PDB file of C-alpha atoms and ligand atoms in Angstrom:
ATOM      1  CA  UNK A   1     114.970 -46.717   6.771  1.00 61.00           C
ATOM      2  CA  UNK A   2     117.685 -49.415   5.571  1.00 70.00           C
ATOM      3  CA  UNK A   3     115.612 -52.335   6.931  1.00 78.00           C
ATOM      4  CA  UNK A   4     112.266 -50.376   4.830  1.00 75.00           C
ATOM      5  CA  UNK A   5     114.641 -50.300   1.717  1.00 77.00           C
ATOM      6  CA  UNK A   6     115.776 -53.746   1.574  1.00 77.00           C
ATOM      7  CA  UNK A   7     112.708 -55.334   2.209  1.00 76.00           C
ATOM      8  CA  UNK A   8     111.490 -52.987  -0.534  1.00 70.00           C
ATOM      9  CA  UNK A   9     114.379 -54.482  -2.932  1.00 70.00           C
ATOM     10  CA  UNK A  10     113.449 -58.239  -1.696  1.00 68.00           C
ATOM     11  CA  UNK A  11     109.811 -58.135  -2.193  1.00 69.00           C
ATOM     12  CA  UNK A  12     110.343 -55.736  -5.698  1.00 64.00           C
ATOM     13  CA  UNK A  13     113.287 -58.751  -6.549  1.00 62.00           C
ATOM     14  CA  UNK A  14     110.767 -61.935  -6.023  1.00 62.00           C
ATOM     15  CA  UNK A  15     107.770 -59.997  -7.908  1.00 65.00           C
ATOM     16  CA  UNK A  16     108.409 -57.839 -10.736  1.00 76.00           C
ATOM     17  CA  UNK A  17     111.682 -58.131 -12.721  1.00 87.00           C
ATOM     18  CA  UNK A  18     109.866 -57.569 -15.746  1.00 91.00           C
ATOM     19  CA  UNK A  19     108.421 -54.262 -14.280  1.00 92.00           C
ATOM     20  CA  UNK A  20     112.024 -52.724 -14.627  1.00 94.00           C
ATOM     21  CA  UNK A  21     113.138 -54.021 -17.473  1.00 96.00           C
ATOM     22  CA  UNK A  22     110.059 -52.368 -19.344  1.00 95.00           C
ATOM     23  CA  UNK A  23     110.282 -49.198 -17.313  1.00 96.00           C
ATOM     24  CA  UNK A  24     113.333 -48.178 -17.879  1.00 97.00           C
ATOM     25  CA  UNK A  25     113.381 -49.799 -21.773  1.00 98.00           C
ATOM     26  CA  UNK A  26     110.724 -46.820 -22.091  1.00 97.00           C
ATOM     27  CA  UNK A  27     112.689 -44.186 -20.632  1.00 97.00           C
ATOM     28  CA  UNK A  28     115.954 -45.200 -22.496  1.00 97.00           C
ATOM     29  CA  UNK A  29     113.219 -44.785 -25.490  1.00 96.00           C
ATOM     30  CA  UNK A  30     112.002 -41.927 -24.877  1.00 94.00           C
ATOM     31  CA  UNK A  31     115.541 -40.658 -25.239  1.00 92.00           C
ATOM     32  CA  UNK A  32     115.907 -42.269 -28.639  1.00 93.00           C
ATOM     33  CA  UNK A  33     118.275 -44.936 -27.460  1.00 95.00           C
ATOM     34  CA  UNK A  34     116.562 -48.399 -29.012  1.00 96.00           C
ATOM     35  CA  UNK A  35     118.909 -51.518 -28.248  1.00 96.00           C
ATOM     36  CA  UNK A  36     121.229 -53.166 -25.579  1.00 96.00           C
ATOM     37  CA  UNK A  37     124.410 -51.779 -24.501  1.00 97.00           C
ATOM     38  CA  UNK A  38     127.255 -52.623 -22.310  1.00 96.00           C
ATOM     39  CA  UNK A  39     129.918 -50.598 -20.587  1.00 97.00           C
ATOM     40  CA  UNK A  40     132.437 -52.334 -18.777  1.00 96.00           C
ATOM     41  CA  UNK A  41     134.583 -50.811 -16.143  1.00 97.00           C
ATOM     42  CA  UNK A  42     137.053 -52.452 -13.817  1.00 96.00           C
ATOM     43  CA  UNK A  43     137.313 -51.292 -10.161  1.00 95.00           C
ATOM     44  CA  UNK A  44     141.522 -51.351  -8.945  1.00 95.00           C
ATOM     45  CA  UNK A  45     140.967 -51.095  -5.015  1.00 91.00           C
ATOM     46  CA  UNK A  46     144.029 -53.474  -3.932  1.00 88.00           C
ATOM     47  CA  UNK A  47     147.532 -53.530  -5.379  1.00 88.00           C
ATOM     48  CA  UNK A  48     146.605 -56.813  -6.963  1.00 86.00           C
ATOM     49  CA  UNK A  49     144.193 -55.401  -9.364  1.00 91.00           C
ATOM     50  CA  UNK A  50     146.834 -53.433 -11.608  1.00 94.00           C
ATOM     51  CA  UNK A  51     148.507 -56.669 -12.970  1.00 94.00           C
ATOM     52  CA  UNK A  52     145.513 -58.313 -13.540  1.00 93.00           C
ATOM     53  CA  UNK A  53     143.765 -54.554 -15.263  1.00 96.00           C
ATOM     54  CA  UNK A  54     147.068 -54.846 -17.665  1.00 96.00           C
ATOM     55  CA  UNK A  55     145.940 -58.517 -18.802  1.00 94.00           C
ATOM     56  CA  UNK A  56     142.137 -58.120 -18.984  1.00 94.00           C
ATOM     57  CA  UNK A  57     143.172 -55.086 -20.923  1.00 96.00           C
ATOM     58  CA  UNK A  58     144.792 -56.533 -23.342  1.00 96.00           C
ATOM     59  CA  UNK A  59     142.484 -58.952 -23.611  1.00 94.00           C
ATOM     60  CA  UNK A  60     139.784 -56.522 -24.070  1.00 95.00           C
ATOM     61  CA  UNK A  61     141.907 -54.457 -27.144  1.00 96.00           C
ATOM     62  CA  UNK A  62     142.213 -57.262 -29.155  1.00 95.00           C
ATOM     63  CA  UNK A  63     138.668 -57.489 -29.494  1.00 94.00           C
ATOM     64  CA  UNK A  64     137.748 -53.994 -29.462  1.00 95.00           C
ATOM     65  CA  UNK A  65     136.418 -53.446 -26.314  1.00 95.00           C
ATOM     66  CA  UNK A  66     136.603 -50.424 -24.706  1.00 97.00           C
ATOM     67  CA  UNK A  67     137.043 -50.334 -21.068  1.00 97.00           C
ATOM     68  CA  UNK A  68     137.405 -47.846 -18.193  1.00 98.00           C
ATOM     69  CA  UNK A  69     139.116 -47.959 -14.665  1.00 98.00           C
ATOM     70  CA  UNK A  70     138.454 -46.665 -11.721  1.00 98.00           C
ATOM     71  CA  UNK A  71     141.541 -46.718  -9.470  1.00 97.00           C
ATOM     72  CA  UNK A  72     142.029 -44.599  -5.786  1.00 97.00           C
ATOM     73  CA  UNK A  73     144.736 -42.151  -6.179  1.00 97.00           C
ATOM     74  CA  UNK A  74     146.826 -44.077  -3.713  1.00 95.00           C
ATOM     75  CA  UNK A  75     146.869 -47.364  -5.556  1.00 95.00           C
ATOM     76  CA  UNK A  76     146.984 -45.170  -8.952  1.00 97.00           C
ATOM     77  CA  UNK A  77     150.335 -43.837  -7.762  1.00 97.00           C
ATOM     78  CA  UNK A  78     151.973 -47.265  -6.827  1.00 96.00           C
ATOM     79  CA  UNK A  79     150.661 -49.245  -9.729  1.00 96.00           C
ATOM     80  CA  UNK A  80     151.457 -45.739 -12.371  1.00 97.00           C
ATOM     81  CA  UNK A  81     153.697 -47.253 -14.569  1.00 97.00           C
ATOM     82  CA  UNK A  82     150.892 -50.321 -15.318  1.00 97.00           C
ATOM     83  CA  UNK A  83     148.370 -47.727 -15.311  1.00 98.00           C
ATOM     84  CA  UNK A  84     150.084 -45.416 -18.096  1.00 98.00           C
ATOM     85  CA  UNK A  85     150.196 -48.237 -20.414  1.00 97.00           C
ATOM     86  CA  UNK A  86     146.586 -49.160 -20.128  1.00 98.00           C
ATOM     87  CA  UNK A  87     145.873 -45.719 -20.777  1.00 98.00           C
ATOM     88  CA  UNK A  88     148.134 -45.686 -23.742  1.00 97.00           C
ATOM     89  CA  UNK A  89     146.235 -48.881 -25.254  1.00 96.00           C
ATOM     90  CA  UNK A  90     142.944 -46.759 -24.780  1.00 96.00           C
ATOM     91  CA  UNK A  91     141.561 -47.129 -21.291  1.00 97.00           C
ATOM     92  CA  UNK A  92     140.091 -44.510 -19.997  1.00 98.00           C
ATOM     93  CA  UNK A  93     140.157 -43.683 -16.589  1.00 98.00           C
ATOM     94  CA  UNK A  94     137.593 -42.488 -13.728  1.00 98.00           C
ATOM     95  CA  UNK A  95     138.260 -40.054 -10.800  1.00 98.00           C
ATOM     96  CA  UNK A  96     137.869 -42.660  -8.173  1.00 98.00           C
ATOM     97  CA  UNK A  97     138.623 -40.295  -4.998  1.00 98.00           C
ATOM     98  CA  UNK A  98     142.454 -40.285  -3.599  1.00 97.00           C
ATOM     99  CA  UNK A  99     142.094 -42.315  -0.438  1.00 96.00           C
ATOM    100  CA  UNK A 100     142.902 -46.224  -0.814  1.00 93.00           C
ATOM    101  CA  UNK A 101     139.297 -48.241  -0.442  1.00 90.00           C
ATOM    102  CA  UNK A 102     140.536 -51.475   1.124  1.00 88.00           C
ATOM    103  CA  UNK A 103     143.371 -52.126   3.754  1.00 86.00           C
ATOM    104  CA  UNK A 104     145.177 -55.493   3.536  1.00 81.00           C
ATOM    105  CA  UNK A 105     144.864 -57.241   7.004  1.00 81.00           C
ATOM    106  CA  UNK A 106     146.621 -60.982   5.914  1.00 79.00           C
ATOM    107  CA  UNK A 107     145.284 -63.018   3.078  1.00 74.00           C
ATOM    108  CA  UNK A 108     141.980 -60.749   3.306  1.00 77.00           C
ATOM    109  CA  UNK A 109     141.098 -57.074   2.521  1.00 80.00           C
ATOM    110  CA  UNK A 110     138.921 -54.444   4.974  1.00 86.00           C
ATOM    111  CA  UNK A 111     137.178 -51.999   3.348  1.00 89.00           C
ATOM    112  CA  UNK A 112     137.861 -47.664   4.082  1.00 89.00           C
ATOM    113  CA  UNK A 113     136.856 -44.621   2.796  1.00 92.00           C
ATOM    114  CA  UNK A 114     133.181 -44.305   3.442  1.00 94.00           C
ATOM    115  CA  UNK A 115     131.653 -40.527   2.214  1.00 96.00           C
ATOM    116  CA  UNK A 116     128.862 -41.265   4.314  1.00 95.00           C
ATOM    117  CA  UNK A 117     131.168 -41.373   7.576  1.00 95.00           C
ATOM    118  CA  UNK A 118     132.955 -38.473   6.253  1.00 95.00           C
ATOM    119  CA  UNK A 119     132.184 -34.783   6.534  1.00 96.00           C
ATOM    120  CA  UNK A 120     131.025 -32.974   3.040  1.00 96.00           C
ATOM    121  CA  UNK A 121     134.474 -30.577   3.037  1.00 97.00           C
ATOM    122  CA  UNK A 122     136.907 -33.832   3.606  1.00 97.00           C
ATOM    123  CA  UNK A 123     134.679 -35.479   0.806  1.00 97.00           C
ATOM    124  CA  UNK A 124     135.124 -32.527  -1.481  1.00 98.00           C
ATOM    125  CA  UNK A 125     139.148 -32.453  -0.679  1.00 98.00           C
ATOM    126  CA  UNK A 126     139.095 -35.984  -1.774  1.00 98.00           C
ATOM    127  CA  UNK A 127     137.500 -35.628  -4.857  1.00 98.00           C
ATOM    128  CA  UNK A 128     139.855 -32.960  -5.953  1.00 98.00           C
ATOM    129  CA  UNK A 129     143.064 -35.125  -5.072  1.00 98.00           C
ATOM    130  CA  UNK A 130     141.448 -37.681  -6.954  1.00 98.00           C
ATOM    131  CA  UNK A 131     141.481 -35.390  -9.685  1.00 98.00           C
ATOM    132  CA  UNK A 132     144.639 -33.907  -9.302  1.00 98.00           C
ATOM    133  CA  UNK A 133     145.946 -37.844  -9.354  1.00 98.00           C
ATOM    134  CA  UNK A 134     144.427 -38.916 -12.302  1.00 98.00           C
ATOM    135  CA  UNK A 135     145.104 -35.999 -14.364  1.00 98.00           C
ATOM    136  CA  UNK A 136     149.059 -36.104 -13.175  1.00 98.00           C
ATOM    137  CA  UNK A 137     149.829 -39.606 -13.488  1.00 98.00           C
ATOM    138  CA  UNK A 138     148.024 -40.463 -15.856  1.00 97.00           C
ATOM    139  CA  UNK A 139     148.691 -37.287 -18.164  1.00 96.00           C
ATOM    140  CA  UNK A 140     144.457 -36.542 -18.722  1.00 96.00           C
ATOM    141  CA  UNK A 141     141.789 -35.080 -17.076  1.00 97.00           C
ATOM    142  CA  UNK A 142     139.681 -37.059 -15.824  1.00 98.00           C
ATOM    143  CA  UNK A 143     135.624 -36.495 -16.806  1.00 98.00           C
ATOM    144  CA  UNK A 144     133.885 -39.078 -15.074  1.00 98.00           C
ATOM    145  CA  UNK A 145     133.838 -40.077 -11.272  1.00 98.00           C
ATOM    146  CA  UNK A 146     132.762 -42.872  -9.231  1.00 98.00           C
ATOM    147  CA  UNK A 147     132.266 -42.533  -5.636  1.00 98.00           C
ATOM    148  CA  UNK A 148     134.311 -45.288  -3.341  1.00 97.00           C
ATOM    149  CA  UNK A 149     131.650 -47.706  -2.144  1.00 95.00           C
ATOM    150  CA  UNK A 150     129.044 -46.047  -3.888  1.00 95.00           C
ATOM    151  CA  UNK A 151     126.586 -47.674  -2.653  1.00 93.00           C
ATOM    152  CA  UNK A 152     126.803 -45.926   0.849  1.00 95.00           C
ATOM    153  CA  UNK A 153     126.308 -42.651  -0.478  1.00 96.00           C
ATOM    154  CA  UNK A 154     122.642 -42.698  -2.038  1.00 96.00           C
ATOM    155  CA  UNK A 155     120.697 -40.632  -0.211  1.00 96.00           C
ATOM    156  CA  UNK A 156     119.315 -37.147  -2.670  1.00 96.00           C
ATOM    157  CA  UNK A 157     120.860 -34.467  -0.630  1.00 97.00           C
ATOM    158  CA  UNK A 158     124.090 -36.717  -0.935  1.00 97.00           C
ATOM    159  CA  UNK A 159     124.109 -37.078  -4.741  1.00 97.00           C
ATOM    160  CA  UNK A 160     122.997 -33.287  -5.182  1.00 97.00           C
ATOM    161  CA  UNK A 161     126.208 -32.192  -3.251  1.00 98.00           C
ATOM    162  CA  UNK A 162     128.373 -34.848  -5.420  1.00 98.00           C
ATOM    163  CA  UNK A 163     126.580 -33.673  -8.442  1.00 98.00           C
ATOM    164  CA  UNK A 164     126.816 -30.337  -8.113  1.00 98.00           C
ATOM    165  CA  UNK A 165     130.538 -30.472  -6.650  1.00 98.00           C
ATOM    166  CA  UNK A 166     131.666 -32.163  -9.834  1.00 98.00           C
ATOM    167  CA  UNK A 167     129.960 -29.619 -12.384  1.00 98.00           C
ATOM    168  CA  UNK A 168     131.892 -27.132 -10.653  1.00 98.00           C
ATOM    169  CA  UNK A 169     134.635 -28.988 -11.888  1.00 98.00           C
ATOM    170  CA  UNK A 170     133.321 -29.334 -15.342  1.00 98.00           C
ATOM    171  CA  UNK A 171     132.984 -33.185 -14.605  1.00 98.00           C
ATOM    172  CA  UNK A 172     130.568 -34.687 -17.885  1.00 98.00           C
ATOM    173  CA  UNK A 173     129.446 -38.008 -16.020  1.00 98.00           C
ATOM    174  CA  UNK A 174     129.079 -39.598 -12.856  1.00 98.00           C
ATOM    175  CA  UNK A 175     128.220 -43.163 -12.415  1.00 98.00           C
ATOM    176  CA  UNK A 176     127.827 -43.368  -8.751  1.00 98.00           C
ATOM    177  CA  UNK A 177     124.231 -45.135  -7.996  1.00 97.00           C
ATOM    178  CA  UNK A 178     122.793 -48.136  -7.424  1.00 96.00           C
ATOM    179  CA  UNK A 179     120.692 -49.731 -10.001  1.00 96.00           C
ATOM    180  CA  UNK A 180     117.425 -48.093  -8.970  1.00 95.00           C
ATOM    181  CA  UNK A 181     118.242 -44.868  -9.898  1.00 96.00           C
ATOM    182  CA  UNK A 182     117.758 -46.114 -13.416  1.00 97.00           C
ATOM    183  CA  UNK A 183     113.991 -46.480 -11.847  1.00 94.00           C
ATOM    184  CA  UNK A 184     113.889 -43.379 -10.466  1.00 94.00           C
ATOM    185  CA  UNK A 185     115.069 -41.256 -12.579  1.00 96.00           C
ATOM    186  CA  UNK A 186     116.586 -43.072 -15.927  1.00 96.00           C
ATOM    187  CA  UNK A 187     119.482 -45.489 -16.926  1.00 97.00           C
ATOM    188  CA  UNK A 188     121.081 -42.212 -18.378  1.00 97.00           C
ATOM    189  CA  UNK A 189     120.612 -39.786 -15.758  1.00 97.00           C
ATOM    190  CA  UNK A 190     121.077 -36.285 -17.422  1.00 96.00           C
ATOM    191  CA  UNK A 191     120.582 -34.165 -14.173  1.00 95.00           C
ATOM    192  CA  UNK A 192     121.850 -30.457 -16.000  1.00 95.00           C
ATOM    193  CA  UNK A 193     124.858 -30.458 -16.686  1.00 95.00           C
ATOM    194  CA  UNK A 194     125.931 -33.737 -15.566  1.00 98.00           C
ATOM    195  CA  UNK A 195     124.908 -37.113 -16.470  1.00 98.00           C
ATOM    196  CA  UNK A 196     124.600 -39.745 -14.123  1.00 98.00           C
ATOM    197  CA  UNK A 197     125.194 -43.212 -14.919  1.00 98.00           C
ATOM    198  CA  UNK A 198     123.620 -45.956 -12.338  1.00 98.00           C
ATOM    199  CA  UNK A 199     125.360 -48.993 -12.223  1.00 98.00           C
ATOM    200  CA  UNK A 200     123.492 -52.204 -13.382  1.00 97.00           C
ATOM    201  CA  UNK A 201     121.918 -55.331 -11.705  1.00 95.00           C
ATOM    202  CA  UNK A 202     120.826 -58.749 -13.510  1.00 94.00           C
ATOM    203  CA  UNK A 203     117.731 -59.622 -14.982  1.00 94.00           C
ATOM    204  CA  UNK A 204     116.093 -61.939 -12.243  1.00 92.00           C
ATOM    205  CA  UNK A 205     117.300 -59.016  -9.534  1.00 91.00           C
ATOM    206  CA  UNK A 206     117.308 -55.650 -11.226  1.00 93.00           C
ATOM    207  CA  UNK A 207     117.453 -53.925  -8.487  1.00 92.00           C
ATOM    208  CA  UNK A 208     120.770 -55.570  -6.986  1.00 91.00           C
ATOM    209  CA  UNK A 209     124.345 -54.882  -8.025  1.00 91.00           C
ATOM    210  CA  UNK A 210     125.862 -57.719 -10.442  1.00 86.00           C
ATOM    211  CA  UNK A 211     129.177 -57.320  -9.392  1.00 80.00           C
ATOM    212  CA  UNK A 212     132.119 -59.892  -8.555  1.00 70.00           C
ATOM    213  CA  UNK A 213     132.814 -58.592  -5.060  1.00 73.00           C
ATOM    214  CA  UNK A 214     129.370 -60.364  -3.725  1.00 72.00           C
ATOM    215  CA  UNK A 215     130.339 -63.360  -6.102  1.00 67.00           C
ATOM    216  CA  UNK A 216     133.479 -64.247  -4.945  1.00 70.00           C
ATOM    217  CA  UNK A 217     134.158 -68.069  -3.477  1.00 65.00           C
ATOM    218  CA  UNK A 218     135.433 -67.005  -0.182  1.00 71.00           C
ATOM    219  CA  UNK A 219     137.412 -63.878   1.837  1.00 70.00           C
ATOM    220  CA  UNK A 220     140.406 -65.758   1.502  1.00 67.00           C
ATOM    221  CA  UNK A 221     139.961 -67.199  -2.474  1.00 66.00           C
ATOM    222  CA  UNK A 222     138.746 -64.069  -4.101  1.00 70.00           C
ATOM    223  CA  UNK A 223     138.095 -65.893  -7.439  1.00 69.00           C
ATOM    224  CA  UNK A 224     134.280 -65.143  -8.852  1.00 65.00           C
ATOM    225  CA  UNK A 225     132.199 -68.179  -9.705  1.00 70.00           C
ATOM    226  CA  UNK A 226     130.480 -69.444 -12.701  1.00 76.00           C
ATOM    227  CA  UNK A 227     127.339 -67.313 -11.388  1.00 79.00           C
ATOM    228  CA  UNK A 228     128.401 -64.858 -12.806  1.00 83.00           C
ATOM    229  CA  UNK A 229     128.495 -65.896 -15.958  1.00 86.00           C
ATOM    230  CA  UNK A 230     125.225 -67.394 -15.800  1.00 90.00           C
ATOM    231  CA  UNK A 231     123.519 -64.457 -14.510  1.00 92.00           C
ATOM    232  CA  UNK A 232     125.440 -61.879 -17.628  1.00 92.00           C
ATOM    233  CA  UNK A 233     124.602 -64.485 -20.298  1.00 92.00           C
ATOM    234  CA  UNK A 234     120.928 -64.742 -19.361  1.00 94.00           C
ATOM    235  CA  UNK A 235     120.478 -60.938 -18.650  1.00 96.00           C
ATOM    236  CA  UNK A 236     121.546 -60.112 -21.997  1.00 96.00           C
ATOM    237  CA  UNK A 237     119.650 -63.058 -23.568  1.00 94.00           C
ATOM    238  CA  UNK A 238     116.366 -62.344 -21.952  1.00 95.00           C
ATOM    239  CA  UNK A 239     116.401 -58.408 -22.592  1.00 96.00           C
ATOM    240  CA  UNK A 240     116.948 -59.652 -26.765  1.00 95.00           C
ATOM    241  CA  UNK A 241     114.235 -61.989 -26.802  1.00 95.00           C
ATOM    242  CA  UNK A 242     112.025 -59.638 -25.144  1.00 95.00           C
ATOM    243  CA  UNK A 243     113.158 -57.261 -27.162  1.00 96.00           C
ATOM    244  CA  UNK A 244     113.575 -54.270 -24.523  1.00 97.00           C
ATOM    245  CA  UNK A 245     115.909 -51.330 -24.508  1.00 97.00           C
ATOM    246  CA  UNK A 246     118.965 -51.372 -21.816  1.00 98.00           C
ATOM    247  CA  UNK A 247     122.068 -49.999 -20.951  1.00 97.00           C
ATOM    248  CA  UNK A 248     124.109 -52.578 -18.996  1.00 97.00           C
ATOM    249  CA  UNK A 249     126.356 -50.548 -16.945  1.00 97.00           C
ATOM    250  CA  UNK A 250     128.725 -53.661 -15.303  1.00 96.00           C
ATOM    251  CA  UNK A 251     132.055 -53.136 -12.821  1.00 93.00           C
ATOM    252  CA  UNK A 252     134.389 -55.870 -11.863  1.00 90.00           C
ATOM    253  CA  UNK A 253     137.345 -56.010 -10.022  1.00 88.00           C
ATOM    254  CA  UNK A 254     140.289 -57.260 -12.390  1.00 89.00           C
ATOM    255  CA  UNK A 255     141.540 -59.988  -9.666  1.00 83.00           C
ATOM    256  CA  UNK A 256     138.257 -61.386  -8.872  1.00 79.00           C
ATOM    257  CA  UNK A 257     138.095 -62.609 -12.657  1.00 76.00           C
ATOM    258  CA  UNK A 258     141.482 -62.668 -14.211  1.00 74.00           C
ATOM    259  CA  UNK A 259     142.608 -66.264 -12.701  1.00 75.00           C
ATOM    260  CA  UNK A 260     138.782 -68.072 -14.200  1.00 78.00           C
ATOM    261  CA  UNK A 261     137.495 -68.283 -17.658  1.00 82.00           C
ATOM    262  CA  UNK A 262     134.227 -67.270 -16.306  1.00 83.00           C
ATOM    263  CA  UNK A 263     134.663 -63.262 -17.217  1.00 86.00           C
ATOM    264  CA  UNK A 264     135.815 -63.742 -20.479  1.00 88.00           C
ATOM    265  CA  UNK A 265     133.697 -66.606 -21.318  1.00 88.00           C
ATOM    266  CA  UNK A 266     130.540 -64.717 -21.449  1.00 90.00           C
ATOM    267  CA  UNK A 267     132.176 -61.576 -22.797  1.00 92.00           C
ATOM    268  CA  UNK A 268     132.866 -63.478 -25.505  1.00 92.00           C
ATOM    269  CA  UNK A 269     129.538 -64.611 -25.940  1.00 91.00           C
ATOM    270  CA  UNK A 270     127.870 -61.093 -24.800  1.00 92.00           C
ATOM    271  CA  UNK A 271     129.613 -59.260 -27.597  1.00 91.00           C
ATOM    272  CA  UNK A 272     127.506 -61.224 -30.389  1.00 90.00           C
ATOM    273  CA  UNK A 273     124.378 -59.906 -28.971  1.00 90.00           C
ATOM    274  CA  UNK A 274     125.112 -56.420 -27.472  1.00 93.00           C
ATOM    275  CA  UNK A 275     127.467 -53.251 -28.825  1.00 92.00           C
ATOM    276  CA  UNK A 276     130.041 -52.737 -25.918  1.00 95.00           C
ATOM    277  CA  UNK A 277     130.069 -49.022 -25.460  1.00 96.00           C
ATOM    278  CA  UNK A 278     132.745 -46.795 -23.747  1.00 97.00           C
ATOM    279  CA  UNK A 279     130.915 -44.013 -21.196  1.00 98.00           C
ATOM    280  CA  UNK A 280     131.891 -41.125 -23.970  1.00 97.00           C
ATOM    281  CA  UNK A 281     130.280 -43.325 -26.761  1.00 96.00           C
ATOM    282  CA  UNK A 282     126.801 -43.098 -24.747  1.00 96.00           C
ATOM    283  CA  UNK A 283     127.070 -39.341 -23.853  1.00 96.00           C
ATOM    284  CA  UNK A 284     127.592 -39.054 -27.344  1.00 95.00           C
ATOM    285  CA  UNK A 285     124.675 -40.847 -28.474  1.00 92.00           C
ATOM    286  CA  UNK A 286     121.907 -39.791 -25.891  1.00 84.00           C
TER     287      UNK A 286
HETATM  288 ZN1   ZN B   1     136.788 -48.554  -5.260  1.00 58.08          ZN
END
């Protein structure tokens, strides 16, 4: 089933970027959304990423940017007093689950805390410590979740139990899914009560996450490279000259990109072409 799906994704990748790109400029359409948008959120797995959240933050406030974290309760706890003050400057911040996502083993980081490998009822626990995290150290409640390594936890009857579990706990959003739910269903998700937000992939690959993780120079020098760059600037380029609809929902993690220019380098150039939305501005528009 994994091998079917990613030689799905490969031979979709090499033949028809345009084909999603048009798609889902339709459906964001036919849901009176006309333009390109960003959202940027920042994902704060290790220790190292609440130093480096404070200075892309305030980056990010003096031009106006809004931006929104997604932290695991256990690294929200030990980093709480740099968290507070992002949240004071505006951040907003995600349920991200309790348990920590990565485990330092030396200079490198393991991931943890699959959903898939765990059973529904320790899932659901989770979510609700998240909850209870967020909304005590950081003095909100939280209204949107992502799922730790999302990307394992896809399949429907998974995303109908996480759906369902968080409008039971009067959750707005969810941005949980892999690009190709934008395919499947739409870039803005609205499944009842609950909107889901798929993250976003670039325009050559649609289909694949544009993330820093996968863009990093090595385990051991967890910098991102100039790719990145290249592959935002053009995304957002392409989508203007073809004049298509989009919502460009992007993740980093704050110490992948806080020691290069690369990040805010085509930010800076992203910004003249697209309005950089916050997750509430969308919900509000759509
Ligand atoms: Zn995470």
């Amino acid at each position: 089933m994994i091998a079917l799906r990613k030689a799905q994704t490969l031979i979709f990748n090499r033949l028809v970027p345009d084909f999603f790109w048009e798609v889902t400029s339709r459906k964001l359409a036919q849901r009176g959304l006309r333009g390109v948008y960003m959202i940027l959120s920042f994902d704060c797995d290790t220790d190292e990423d609440a130093d480096a959240a404070l200075m892309l933050h305030r980056w990010l406030t003096e031009r106006s940017i809004p931006a929104a974290y997604a932290v695991p309760g256990a690294q929200l706890e030990r980093g709480a007093a740099i968290y507070r003050q992002i949240a004071e400057m505006g951040g907003i911040f995600l349920n991200h689950g309790a348990l920590p996502h990565t485990l330092q083993q030396g200079s490198t980081y393991v991931s943890s805390t699959f959903y898939n490998e765990m059973t529904l009822d320790d899932v659901s626990a989770d979510v609700r410590r998240g909850h209870e995290i967020v909304t005590r150290v950081i003095g909100k409640t939280p209204t949107g979740f992502r799922t730790p390594h999302f990307g394992y936890f896809q399949a429907p009857e998974q995303l109908r139990f996480l759906h369902d579990l968080l409008k039971s706990m009067g959750y707005r959003y969810s941005t949980s899914t892999m690009p190709r739910t934008a395919l499947n269903h739409n870039p803005v998700w609205q499944n009842g009560a609950l909107t889901e937000l798929p993250l976003s992939g670039w325009y050559e690959q649609p289909l694949n996450l544009l993330d820093s993780f996968t863009l990093i120079e090595s385990p051991t020098r967890r910098v991102v490279t100039d790719v990145y760059e290249r592959r935002l600037i053009n995304t957002v380029t392409t989508l203007r000259r073809k004049n298509l609809n989009a919502v460009l929902n992007y993740y980093v993690d704050p110490a992948h990109v806080h020691k290069t220019e690369t990040f805010t380098r085509a930010i800076d150039v992203i910004r003249q072409h697209v309005t950089v939305w916050s997750y509430d501005d969308l919900l509000a528009r759509t």
